[in-house]
CSV table of C-alpha atoms in Angstrom, one decimal:
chain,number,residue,atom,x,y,z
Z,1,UNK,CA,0.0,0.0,0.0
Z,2,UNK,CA,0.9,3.6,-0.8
Z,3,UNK,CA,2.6,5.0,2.2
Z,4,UNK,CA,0.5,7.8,3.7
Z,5,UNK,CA,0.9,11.6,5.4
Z,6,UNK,CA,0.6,10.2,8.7
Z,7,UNK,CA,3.1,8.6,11.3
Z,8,UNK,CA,4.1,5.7,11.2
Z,9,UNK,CA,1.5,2.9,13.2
Z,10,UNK,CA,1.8,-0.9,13.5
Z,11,UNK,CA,-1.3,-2.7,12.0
Z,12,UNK,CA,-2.1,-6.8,12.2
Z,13,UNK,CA,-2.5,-8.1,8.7
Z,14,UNK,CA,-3.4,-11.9,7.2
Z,15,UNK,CA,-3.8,-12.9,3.6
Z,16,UNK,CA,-7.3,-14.6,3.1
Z,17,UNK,CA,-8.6,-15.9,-0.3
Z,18,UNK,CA,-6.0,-14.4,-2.1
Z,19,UNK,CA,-7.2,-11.0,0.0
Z,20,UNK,CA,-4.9,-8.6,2.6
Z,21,UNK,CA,-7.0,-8.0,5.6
Z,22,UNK,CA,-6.2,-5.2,8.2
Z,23,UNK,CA,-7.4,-5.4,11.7
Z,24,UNK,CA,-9.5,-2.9,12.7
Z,25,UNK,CA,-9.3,-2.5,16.6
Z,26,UNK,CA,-12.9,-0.8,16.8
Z,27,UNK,CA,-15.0,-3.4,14.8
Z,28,UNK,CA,-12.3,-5.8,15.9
Z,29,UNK,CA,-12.5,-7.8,12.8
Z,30,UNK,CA,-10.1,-8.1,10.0
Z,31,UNK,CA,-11.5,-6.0,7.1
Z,32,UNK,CA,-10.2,-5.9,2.9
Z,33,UNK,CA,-7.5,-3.9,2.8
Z,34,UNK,CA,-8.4,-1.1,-0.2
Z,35,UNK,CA,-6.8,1.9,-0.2
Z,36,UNK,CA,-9.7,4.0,1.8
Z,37,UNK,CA,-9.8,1.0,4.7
Z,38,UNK,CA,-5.5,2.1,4.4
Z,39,UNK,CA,-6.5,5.8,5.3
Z,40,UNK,CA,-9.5,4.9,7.6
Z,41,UNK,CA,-7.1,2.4,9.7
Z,42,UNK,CA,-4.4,5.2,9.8
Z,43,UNK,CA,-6.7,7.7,11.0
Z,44,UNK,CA,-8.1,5.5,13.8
Z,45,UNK,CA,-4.3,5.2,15.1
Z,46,UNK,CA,-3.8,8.8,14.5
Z,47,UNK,CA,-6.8,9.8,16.7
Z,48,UNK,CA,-5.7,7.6,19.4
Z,49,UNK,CA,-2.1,7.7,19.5
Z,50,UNK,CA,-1.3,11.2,18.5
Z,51,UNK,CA,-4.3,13.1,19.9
Z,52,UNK,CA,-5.2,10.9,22.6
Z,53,UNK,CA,-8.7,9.6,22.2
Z,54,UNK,CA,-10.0,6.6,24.1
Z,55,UNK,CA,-10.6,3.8,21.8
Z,56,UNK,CA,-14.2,3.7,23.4
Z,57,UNK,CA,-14.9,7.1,21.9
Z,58,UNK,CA,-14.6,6.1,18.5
Z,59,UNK,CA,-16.8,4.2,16.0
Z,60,UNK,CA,-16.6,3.3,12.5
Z,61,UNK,CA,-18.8,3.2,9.7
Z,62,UNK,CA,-22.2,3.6,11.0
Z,63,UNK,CA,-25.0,3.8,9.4
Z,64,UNK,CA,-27.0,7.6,9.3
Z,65,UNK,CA,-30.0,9.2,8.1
Z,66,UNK,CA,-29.4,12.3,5.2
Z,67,UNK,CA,-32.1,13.8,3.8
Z,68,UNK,CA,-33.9,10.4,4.1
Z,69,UNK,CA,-31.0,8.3,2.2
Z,70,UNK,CA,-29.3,6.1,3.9
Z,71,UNK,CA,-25.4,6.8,4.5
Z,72,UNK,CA,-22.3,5.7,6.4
Z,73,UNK,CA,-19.4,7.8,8.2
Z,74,UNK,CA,-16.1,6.6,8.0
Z,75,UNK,CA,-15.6,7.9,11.4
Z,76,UNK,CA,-16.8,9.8,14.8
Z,77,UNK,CA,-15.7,10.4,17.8
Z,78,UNK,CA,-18.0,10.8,20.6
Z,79,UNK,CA,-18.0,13.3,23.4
Z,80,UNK,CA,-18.0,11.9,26.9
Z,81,UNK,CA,-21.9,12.9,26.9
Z,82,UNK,CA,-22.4,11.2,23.8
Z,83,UNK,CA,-22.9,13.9,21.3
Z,84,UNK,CA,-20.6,14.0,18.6
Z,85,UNK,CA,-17.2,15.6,18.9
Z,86,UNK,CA,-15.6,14.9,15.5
Z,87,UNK,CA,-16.8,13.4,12.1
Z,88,UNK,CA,-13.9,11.9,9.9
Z,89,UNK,CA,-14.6,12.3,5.9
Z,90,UNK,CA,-11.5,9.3,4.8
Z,91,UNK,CA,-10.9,9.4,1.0
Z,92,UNK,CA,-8.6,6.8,-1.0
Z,93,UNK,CA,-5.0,8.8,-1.5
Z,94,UNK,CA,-5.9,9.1,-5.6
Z,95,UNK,CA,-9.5,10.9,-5.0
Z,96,UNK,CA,-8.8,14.6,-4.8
Z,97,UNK,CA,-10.3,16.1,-1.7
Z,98,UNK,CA,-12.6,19.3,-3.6
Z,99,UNK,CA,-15.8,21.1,-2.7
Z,100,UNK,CA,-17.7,17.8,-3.5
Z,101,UNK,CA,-15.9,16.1,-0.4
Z,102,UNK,CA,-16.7,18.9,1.7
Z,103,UNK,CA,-20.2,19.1,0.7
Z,104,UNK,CA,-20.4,15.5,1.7
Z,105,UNK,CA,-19.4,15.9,5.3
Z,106,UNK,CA,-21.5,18.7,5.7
Z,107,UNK,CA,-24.5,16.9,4.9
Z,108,UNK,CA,-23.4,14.4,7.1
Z,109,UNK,CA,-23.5,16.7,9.8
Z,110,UNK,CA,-26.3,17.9,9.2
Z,111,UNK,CA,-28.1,15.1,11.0
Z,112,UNK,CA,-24.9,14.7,13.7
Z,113,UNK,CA,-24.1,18.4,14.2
Z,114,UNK,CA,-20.3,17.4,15.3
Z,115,UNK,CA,-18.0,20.3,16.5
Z,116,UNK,CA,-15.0,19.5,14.1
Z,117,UNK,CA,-14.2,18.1,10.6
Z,118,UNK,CA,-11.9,15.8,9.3
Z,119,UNK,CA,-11.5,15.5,5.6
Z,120,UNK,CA,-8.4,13.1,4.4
Z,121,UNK,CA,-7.2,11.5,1.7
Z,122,UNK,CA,-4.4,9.9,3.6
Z,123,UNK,CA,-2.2,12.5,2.3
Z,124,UNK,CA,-3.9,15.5,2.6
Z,125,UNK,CA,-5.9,16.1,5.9
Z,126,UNK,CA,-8.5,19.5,6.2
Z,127,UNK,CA,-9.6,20.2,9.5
Z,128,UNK,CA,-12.2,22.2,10.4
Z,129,UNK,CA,-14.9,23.9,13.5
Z,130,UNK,CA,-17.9,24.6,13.2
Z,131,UNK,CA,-19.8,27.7,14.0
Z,132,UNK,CA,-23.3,26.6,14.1
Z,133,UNK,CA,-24.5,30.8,14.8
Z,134,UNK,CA,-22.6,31.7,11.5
Z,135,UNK,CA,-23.4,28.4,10.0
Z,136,UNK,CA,-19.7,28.4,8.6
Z,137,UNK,CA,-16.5,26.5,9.5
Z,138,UNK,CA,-13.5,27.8,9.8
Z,139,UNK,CA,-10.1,25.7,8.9
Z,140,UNK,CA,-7.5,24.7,11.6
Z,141,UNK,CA,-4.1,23.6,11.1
Z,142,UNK,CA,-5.0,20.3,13.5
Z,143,UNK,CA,-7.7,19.1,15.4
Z,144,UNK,CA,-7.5,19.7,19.3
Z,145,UNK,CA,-6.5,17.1,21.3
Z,146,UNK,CA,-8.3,14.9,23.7
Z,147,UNK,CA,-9.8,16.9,26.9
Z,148,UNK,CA,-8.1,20.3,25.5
């Protein structure tokens, strides 16, 4: 796999009908490795080892409501409360991360109202905060850390 703008993280892999699995340690089940599960997988370590989120914050691809479609999030991370701190937007490296993507996740929140943004494409990462009042976001260089 294409390496990635992200630190380096140790993942479990195992070959299975002529597939590559990657563990995932919130589903904790071995999923196909394709280039998105390759950015999703990275992000999960990067929320948890670099900006310090309990792994019992953090879900992956849920199912949501848009609009009445049916959609999934690659990820969120909950508040202690349970509302939604941060919705992650995870792109395979070759999609180009345009007003499209952002669009997306701003549907998305929509219906979960999260406080920050992630958009990445495993080598580009936007981050943003909302301002509900203003109905804007404005761009940070980085998300805030866990309990900051």
């Amino acid at each position: 796999m294409q390496e990635l703008n992200f630190p380096k993280f140790s993942f479990r892999f195992k070959n299975s009908e002529n597939k590559t699995l990657i563990y995932d340690e919130i589903r904790k089940k071995f999923m196909v490795l394709q280039p998105e599960e390759w950015v999703r997988q990275h992000c999960v370590q990067y929320l948890m080892q670099v900006k310090g989120f309990p792994k019992s914050l953090i879900n992956v691809e849920k199912e949501l409501k848009v609009n009445n479609l049916r959609k999934r999030y690659d990820i969120v991370v909950y508040n202690p409360d349970g509302s939604i701190h941060i919705i992650v937007e995870c792109k395979a490296p070759k999609i180009t991360i345009d007003q499209t993507t952002f669009d997306q996740i701003a549907r998305y929140n929509l219906a979960l109202n999260a406080s920050y943004l992630m958009l990445t494409n495993g080598i580009n990462h936007y981050y943003c905060e909302m301002d509900f009042e203003a109905e804007r976001y404005q761009f940070l260089r980085d998300i805030p850390d866990y309990n900051k």
